[in-house]
CSV table of C-alpha atoms in Angstrom, one decimal:
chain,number,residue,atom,x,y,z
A,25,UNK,CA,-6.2,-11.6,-9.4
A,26,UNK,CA,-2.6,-11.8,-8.9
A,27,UNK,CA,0.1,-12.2,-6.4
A,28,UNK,CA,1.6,-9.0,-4.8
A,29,UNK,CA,4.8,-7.4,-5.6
A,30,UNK,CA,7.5,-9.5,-5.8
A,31,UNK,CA,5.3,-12.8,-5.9
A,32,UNK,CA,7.1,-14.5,-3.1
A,33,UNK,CA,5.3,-15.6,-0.5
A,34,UNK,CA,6.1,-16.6,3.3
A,35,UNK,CA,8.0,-20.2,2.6
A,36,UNK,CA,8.9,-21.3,5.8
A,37,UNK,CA,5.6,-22.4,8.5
A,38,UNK,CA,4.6,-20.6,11.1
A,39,UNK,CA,2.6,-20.6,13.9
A,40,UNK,CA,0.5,-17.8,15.2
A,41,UNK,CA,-1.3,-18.8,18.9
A,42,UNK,CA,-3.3,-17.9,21.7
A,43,UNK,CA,-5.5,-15.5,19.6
A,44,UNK,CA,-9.4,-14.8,19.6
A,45,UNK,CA,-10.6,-16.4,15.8
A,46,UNK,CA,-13.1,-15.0,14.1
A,47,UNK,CA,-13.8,-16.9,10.9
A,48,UNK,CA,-17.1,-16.5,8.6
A,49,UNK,CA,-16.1,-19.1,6.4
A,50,UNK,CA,-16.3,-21.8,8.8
A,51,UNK,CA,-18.5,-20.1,11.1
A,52,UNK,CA,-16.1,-20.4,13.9
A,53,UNK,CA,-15.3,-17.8,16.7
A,54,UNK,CA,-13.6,-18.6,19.4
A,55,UNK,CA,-10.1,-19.4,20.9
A,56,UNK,CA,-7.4,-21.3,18.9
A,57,UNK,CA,-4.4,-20.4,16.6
A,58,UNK,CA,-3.4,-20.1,12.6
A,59,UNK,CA,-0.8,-22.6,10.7
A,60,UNK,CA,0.8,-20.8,7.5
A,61,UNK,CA,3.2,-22.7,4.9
A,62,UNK,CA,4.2,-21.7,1.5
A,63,UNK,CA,1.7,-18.3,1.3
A,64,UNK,CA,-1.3,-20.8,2.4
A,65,UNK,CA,-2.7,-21.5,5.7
A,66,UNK,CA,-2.6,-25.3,6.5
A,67,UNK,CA,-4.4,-25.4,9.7
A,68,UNK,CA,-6.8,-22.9,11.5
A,69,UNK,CA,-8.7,-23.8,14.9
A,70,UNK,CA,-9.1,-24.4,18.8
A,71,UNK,CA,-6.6,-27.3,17.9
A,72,UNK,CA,-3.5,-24.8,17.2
A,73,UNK,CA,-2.0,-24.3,20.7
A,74,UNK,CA,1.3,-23.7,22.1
A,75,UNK,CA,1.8,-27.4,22.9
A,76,UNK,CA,0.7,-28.7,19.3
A,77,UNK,CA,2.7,-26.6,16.8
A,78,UNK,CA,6.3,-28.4,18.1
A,79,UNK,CA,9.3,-26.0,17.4
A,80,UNK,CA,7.4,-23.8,14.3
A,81,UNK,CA,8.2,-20.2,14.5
A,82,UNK,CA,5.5,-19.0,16.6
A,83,UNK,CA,3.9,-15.6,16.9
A,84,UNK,CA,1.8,-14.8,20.7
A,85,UNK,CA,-1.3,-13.4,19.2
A,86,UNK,CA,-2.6,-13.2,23.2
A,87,UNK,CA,-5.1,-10.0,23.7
A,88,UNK,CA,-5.7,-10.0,19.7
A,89,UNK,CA,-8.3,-11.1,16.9
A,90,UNK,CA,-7.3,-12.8,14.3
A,91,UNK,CA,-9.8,-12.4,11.4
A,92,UNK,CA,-9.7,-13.2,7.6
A,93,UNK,CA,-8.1,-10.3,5.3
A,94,UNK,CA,-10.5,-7.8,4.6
A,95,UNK,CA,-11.4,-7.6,0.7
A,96,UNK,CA,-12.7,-3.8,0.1
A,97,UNK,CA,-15.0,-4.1,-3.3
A,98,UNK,CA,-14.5,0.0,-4.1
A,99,UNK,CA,-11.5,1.5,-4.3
A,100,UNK,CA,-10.8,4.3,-6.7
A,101,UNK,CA,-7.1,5.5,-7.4
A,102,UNK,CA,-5.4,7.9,-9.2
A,103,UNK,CA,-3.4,5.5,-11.6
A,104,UNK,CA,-3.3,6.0,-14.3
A,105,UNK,CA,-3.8,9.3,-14.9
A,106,UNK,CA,-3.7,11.5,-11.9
A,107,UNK,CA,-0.9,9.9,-9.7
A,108,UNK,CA,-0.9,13.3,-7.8
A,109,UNK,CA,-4.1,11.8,-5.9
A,110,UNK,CA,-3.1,8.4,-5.5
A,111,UNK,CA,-1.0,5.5,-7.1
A,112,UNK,CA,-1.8,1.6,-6.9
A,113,UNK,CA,1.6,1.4,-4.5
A,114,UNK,CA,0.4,4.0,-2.2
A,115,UNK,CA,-3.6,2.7,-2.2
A,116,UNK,CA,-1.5,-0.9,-1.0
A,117,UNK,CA,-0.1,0.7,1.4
A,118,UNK,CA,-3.1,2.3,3.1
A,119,UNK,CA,-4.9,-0.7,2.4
A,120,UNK,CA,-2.0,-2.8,4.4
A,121,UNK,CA,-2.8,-0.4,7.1
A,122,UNK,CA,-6.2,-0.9,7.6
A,123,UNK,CA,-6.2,-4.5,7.5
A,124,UNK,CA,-7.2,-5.0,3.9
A,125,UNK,CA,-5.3,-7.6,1.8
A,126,UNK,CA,-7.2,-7.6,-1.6
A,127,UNK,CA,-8.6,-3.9,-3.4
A,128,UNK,CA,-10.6,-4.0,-6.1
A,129,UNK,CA,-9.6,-1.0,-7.9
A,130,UNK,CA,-12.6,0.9,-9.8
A,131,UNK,CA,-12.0,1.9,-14.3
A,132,UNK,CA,-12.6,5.7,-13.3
A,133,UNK,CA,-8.8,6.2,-14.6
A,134,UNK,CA,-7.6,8.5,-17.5
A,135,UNK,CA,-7.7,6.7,-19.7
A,136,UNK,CA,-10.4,4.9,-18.3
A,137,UNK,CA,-9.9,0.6,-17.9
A,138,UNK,CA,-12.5,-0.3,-21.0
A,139,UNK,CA,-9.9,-2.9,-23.0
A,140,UNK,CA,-7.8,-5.7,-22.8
A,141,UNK,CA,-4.7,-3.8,-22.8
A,142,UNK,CA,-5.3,-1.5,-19.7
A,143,UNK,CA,-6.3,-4.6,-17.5
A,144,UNK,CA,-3.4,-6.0,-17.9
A,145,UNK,CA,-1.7,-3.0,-17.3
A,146,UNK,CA,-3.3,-2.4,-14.0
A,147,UNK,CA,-2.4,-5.9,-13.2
A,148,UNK,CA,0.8,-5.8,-14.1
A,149,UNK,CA,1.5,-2.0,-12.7
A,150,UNK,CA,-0.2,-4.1,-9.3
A,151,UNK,CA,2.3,-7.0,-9.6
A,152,UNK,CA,5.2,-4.6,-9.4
A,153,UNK,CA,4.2,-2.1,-6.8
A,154,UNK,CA,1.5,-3.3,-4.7
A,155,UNK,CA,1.6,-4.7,-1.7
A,156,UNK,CA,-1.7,-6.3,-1.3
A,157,UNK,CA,-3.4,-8.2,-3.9
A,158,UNK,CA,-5.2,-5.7,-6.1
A,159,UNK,CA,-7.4,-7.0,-9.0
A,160,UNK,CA,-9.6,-4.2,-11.4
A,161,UNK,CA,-13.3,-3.8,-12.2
A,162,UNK,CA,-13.0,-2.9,-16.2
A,163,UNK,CA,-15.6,-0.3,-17.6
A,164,UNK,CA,-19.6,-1.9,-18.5
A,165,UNK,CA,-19.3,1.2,-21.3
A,166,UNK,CA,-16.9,2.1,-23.5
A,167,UNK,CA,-15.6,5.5,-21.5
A,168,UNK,CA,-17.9,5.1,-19.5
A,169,UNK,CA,-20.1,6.8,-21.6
A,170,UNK,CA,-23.2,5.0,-21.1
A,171,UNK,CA,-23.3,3.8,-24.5
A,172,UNK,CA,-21.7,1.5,-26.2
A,173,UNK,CA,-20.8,-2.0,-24.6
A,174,UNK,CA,-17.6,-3.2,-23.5
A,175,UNK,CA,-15.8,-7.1,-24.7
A,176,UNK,CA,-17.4,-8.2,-20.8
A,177,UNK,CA,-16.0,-11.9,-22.4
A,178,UNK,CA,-12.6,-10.6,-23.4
A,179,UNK,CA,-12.2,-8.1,-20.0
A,180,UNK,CA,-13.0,-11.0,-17.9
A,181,UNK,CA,-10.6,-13.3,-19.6
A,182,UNK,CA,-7.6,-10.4,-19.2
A,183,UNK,CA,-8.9,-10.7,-15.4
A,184,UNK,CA,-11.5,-8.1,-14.9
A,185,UNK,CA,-13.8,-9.7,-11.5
A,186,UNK,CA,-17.0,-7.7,-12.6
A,187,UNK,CA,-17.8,-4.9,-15.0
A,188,UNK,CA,-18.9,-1.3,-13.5
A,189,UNK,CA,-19.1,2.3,-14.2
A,190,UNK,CA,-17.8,3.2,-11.0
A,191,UNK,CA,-19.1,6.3,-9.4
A,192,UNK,CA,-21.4,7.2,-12.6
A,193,UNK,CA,-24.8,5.2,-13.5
A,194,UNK,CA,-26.0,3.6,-16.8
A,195,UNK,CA,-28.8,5.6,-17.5
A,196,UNK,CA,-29.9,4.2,-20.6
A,197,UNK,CA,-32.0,1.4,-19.9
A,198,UNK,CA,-31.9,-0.3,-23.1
A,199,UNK,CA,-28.1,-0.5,-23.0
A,200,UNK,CA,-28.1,-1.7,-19.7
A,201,UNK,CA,-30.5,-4.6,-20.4
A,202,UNK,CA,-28.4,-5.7,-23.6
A,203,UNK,CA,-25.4,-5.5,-21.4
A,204,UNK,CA,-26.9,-7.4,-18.4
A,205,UNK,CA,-27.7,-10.2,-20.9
A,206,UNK,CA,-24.4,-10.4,-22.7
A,207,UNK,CA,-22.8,-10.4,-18.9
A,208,UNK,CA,-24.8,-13.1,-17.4
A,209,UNK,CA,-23.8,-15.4,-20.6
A,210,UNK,CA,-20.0,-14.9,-19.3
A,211,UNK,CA,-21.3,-15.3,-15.6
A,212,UNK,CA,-20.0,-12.2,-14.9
A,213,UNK,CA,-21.3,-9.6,-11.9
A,214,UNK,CA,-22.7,-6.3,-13.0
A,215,UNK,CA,-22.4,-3.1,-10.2
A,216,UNK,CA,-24.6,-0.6,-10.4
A,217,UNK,CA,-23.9,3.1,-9.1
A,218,UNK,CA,-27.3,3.5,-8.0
A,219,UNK,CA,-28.7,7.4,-8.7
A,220,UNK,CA,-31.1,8.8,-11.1
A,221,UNK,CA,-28.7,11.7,-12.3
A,222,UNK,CA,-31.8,14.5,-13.2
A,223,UNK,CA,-32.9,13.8,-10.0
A,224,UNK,CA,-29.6,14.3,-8.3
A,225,UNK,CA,-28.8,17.3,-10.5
A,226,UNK,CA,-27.1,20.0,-8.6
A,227,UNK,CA,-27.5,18.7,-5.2
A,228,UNK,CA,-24.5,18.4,-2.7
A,229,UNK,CA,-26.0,16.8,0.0
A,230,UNK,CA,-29.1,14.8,1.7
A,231,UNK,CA,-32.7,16.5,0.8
A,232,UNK,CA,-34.1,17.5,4.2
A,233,UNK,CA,-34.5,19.9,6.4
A,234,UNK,CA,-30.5,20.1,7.2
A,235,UNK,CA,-29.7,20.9,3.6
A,236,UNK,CA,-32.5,24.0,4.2
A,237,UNK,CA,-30.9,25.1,7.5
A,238,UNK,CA,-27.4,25.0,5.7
A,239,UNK,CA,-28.5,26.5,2.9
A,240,UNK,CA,-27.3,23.6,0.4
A,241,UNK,CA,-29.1,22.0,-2.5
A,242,UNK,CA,-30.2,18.6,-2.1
A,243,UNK,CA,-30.0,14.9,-3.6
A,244,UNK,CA,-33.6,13.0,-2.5
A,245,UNK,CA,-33.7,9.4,-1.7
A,246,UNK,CA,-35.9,9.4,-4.6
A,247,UNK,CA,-32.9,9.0,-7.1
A,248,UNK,CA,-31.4,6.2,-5.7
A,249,UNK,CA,-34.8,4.2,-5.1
A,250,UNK,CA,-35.9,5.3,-8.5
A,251,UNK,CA,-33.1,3.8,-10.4
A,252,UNK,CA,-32.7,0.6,-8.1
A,253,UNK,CA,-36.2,-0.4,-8.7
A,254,UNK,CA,-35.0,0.1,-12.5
A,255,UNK,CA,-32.4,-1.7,-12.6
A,256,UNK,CA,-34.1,-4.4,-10.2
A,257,UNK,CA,-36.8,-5.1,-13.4
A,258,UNK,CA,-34.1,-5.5,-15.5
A,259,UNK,CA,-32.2,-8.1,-13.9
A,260,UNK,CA,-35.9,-9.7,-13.1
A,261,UNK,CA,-35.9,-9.7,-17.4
A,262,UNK,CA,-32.4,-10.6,-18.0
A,263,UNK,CA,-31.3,-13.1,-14.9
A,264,UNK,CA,-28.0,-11.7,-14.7
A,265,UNK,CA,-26.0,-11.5,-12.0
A,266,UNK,CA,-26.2,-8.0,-10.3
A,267,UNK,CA,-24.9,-5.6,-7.2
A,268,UNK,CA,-25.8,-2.3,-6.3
A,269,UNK,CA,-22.8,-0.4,-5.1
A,270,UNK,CA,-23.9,1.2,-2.1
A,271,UNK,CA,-27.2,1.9,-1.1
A,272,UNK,CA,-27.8,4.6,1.4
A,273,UNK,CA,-31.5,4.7,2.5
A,274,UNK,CA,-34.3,2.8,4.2
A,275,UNK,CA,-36.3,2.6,1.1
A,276,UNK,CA,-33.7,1.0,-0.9
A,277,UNK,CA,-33.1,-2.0,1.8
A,278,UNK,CA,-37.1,-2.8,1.2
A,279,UNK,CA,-36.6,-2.9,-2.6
A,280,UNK,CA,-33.5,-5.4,-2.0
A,281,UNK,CA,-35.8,-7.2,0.7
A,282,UNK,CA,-38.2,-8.0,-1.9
A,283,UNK,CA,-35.6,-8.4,-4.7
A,284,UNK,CA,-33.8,-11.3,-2.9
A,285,UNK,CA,-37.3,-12.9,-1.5
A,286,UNK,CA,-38.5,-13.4,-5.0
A,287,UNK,CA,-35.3,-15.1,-5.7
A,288,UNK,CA,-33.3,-12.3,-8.2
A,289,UNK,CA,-29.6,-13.2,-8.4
A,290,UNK,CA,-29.4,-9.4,-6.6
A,291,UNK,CA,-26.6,-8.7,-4.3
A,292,UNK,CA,-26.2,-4.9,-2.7
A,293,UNK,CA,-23.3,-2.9,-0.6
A,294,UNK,CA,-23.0,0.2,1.8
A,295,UNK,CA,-20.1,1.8,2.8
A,296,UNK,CA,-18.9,2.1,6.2
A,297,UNK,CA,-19.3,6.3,6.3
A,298,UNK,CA,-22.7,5.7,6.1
A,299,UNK,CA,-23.0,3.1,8.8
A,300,UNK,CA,-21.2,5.7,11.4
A,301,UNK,CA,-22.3,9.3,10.1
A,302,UNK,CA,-25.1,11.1,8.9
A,303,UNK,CA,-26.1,14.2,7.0
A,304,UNK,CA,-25.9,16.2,10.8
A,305,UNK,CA,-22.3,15.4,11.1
A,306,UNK,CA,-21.4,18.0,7.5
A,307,UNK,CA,-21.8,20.4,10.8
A,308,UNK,CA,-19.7,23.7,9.4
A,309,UNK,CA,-19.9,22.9,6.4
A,310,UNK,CA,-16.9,20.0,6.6
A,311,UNK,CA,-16.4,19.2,3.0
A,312,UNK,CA,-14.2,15.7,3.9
A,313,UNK,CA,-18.2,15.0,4.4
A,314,UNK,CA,-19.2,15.4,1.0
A,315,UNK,CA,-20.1,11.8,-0.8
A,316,UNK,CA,-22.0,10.6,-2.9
A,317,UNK,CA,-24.1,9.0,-2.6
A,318,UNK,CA,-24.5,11.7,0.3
A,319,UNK,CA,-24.8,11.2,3.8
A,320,UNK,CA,-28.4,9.9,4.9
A,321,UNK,CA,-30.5,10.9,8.1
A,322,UNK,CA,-29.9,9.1,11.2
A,323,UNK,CA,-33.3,7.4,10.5
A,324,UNK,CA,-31.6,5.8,6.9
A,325,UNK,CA,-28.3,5.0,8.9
A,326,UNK,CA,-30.0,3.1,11.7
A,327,UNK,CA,-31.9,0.8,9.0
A,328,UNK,CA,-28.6,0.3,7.3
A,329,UNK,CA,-26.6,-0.6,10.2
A,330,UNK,CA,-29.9,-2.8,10.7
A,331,UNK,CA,-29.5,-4.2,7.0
A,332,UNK,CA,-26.0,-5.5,7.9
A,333,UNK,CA,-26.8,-7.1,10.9
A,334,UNK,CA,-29.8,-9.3,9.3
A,335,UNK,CA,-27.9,-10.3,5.9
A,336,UNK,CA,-29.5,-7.7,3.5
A,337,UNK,CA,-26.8,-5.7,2.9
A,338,UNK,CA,-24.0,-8.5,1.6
A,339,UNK,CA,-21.0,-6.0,1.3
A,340,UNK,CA,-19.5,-3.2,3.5
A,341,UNK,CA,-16.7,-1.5,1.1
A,342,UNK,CA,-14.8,2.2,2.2
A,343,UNK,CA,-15.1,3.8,-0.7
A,344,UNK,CA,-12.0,4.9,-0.9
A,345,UNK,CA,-11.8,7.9,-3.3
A,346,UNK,CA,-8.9,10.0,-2.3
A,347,UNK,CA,-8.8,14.0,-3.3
A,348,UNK,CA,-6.6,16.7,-3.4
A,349,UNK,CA,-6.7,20.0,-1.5
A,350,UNK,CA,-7.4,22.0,-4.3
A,351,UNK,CA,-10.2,20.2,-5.1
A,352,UNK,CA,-11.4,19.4,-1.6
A,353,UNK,CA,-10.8,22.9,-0.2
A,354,UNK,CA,-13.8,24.9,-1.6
A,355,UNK,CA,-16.5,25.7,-0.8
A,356,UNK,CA,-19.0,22.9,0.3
A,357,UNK,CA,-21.4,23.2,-3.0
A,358,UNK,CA,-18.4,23.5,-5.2
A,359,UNK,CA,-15.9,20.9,-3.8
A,360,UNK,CA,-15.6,17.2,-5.3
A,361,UNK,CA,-17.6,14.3,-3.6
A,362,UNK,CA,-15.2,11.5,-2.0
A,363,UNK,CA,-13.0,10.4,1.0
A,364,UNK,CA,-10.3,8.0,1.9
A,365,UNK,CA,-11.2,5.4,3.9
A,366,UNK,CA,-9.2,1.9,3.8
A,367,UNK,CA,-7.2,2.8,6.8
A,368,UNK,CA,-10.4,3.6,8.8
A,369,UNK,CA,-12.4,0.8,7.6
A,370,UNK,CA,-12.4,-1.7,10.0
A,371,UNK,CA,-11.4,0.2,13.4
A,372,UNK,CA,-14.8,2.9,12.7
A,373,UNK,CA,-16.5,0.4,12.6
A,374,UNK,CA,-15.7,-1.2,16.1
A,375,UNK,CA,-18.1,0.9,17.2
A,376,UNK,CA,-21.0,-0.8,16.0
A,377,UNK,CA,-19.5,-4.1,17.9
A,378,UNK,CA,-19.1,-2.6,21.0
A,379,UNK,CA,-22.4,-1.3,20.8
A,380,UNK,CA,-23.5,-4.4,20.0
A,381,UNK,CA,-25.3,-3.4,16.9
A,382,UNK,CA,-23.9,-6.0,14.4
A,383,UNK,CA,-22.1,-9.1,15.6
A,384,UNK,CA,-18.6,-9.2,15.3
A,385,UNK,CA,-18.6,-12.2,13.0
A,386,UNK,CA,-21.2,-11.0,11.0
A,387,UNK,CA,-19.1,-7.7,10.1
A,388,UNK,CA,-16.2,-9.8,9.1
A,389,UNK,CA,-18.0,-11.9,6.6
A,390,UNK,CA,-19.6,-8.4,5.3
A,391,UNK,CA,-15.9,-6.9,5.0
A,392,UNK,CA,-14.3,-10.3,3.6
A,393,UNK,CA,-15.5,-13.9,2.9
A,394,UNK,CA,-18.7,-11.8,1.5
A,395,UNK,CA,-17.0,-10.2,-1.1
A,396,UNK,CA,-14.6,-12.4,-2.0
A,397,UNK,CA,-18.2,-15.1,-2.5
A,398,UNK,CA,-19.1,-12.5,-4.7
A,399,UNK,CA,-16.4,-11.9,-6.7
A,400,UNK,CA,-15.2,-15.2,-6.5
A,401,UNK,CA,-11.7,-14.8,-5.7
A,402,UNK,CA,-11.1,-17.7,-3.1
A,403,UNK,CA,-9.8,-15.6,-0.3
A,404,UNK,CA,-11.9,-14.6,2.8
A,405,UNK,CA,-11.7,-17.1,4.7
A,406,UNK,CA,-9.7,-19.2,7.1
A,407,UNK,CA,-10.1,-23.0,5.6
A,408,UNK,CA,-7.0,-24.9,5.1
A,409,UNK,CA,-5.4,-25.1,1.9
A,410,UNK,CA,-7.1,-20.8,1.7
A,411,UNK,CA,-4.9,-18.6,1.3
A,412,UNK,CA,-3.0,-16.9,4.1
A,413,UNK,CA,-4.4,-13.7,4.2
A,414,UNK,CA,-5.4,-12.6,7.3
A,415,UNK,CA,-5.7,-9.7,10.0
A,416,UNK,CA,-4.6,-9.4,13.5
A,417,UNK,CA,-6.9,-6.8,15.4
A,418,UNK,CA,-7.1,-5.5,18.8
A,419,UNK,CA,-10.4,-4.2,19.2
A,420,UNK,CA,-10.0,-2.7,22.7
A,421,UNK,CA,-7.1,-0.3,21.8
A,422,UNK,CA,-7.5,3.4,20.6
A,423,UNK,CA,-6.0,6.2,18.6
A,424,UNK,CA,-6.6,8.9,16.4
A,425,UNK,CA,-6.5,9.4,13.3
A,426,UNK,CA,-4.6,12.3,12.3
A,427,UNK,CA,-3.4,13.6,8.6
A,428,UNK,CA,-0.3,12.9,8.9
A,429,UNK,CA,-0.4,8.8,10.0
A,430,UNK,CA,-2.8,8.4,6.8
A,431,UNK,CA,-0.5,6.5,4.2
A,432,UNK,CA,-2.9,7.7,1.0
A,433,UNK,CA,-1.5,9.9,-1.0
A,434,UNK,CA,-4.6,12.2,-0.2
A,435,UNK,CA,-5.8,12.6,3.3
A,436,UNK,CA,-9.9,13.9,3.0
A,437,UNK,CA,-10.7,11.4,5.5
A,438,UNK,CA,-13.9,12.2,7.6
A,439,UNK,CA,-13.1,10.5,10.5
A,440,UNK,CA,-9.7,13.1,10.4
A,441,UNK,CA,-9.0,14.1,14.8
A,442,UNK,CA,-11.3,11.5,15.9
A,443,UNK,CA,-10.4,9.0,18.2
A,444,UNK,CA,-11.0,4.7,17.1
A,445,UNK,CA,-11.7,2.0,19.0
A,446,UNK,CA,-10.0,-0.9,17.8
A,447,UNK,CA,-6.6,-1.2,15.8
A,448,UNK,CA,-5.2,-3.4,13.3
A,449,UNK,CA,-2.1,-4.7,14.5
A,450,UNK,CA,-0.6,-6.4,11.7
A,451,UNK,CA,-1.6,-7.6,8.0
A,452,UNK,CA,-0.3,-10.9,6.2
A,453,UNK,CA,-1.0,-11.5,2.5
A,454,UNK,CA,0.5,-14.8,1.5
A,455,UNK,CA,2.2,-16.1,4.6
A,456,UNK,CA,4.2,-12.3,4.6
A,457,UNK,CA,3.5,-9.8,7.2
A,458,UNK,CA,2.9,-6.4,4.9
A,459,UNK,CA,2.2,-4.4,7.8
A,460,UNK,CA,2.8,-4.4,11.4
A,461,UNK,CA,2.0,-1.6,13.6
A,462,UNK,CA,5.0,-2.2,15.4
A,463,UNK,CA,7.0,-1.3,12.6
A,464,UNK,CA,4.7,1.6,11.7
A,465,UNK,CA,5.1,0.6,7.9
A,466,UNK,CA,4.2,-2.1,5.3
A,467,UNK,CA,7.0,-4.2,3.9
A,468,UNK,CA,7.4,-5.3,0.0
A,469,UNK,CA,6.9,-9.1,-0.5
């Protein structure tokens, strides 16, 4: 992990008051204020009023949350490779945008991030251009060809967090048992991309009766709970740390249930599309819907949303995976899966809050001291002497998110014309404001 562009941080201490905290890290949530000094915060609580910070600069947080920075666990980009869909700069800025203060940018590049020498490069490429901390998952496969091994010692020296495929699965079980062994020597956190690919062969969307109405082959749970279970006996044989992407049905939440009641070292994720849509809302057709894994029934998205709320699901990522028009464009069975999503991360799912679904403080720690536990990258959280990374929301405000607002280079978002309750106001990495919605833009460090 490294420091954003420029590495400066926010030198001089400052104050930020009269806001609603919500910390996961200390389990507080209530009124107080923030203390930040040299890119940390020094002192976070009920404690920080108006009449205790003296003559610091001071910033009225009144009417907003203040929450820690969200840390989104999938992120794919276009760099290097296809900077026509999306560059690490621009990902920082959408990322600023929506709140998020750390990316963890996926090895689905060309060429893909399978050696020393491209970590680094994606580091350094971050250090220079980025806005928001970004640090890289490096290929479990050379190319990710399913194959042959990466160095998981050597990748995670350079300052790879985990080791991953990305959006394709390790089929072969053998190989993924040799590497879950060689990975849990080095500590290091496997993710899974959790589908049986035979299974999922062809299919565009969720198997069920809306796929036969539409006319559209399908993807069955089946896959996903097929190679879960799989993948669950191997860590059961090898002990190594493990995460399962994003999970997308009922049946998988029972495997993980089971997985973490017997005491496996098993950690899973979901992204927030599937907590807010399901397979009814592809409608005409509406390719910005196509994901993968694909959109659930509103029976599966009820259970997940359920899954968050009691702890079972650890991690809510966007899944950012921007596309172009010419590839988005197309008809529904022949258009490429993925969306954007870190500028709609947080405020779609405000929903959920109101509703009162999940607690609010519950869907924090899922969006950032979670991850960050996971990873363990030491942000995600609100402690003194933490980092000061942090988010001011107001959850009661609205707008709508339209094309032309999105700061991703591609703008396949599936939430495009609807209207969001709750806003991010402003984003601070390091004691630096990177975005303010006043402003309308993020600023370099």
């Amino acid at each position: 992990m490294i420091l954003p562009a420029g590495q400066t941080v926010e030198n001089g201490a400052r104050a930020y008051i009269n806001a609603q905290i919500v910390d996961p890290s200390t389990g507080y949530e209530g009124r107080g204020g923030l203390i930040t000094e040299n890119g940390d915060v020094t002192a976070c609580g009920p404690d920080v009023t108006a009449d205790s910070v003296g003559d610091l600069r001071r910033v009225d947080c009144r009417g907003l949350t203040l929450v820690p920075g969200l840390v989104d666990m999938r992120v794919f980009t276009g760099e290097p490779g296809s900077e026509h869909r999306e560059t690490l700069a621009s990902a920082s800025e959408a990322a600023a945008a929506g709140g998020v203060t750390t990316i963890i940018v996926m090895p689905n590049t060309e060429p893909v991030i399978d050696d020393v020498a491209l970590v680094d490069f994606i580091l350094r490429r971050a250090r220079d251009t980025a806005i928001v901390r970004v640090a890289p998952m490096a290929a479990l496969t050379k190319g990710l060809n399913g194959q042959q091994m990466t160095e998981i010692g050597m990748l995670q020296e350079a300052g790879a967090v985990a080791v991953t495929d990305g959006n394709r699965p390790v089929v072969n079980a053998r190989v993924l048992r040799r590497a879950l062994s060689y990975a849990r020597d080095f500590d290091m956190l496997v993710v899974q991309h959790v589908e049986e690919p035979e299974l999922a062969a062809g299919g565009v969307m969720n198997e069920g009766e809306v796929a036969s109405r539409l006319g559209l082959s399908g993807i069955p749970t089946a896959a996903e709970v097929i190679m879960l279970e799989r993948d669950l006996r191997l860590v059961e044989l090898t002990g190594a740390r493990y995460h399962a992407a994003q999970v997308s049905c009922r049946a998988s939440l029972d495997l993980m249930r089971r997985a973490k009641d017997n005491g496996l070292p098993v950690t899973c994720g979901v992204s927030a599309n599937h907590l807010v849509l399901n397979e009814h809302d592809i409608g005409a057709y509406r390719t910005f819907f196509k994901l993968a894994p694909p959109l659930r029934s509103e029976e599966d998205r009820a259970a997940l949303v359920a899954g968050v709320a009691d702890g079972t699901i650890d991690v809510i990522v966007s899944g950012h995976d921007p596309q172009e028009p010419d590839t988005k464009r197309l008809p529904f069975a022949e258009s490429e899966f993925g969306a954007v999503g870190l500028e709609t991360l947080l405020p779609c799912l405000m929903g959920l809050v109101h509703a009162g679904a999940v607690p609010f403080i519950r869907l924090i720690e899922a969006l950032s001291t979670g991850p960050s536990a996971i990873l363990g990258m030491g942000v995600g959280g609100l402690r003194p002497g933490a980092p000061a990374d942090f988010t001011l929301i107001d959850p009661e405000r609205s707008w709508r998110v339209e094309a032309s607002g999105l700061r991703s280079k591609s703008k396949n978002s599936p939430f495009e014309h609807r209207v969001l309750e709750g806003c991010v106001m402003e984003t601070v990495v390091a004691g630096h404001s990177v975005y303010s919605r006043d402003s309308g833009a993020g600023t370099a460090l």
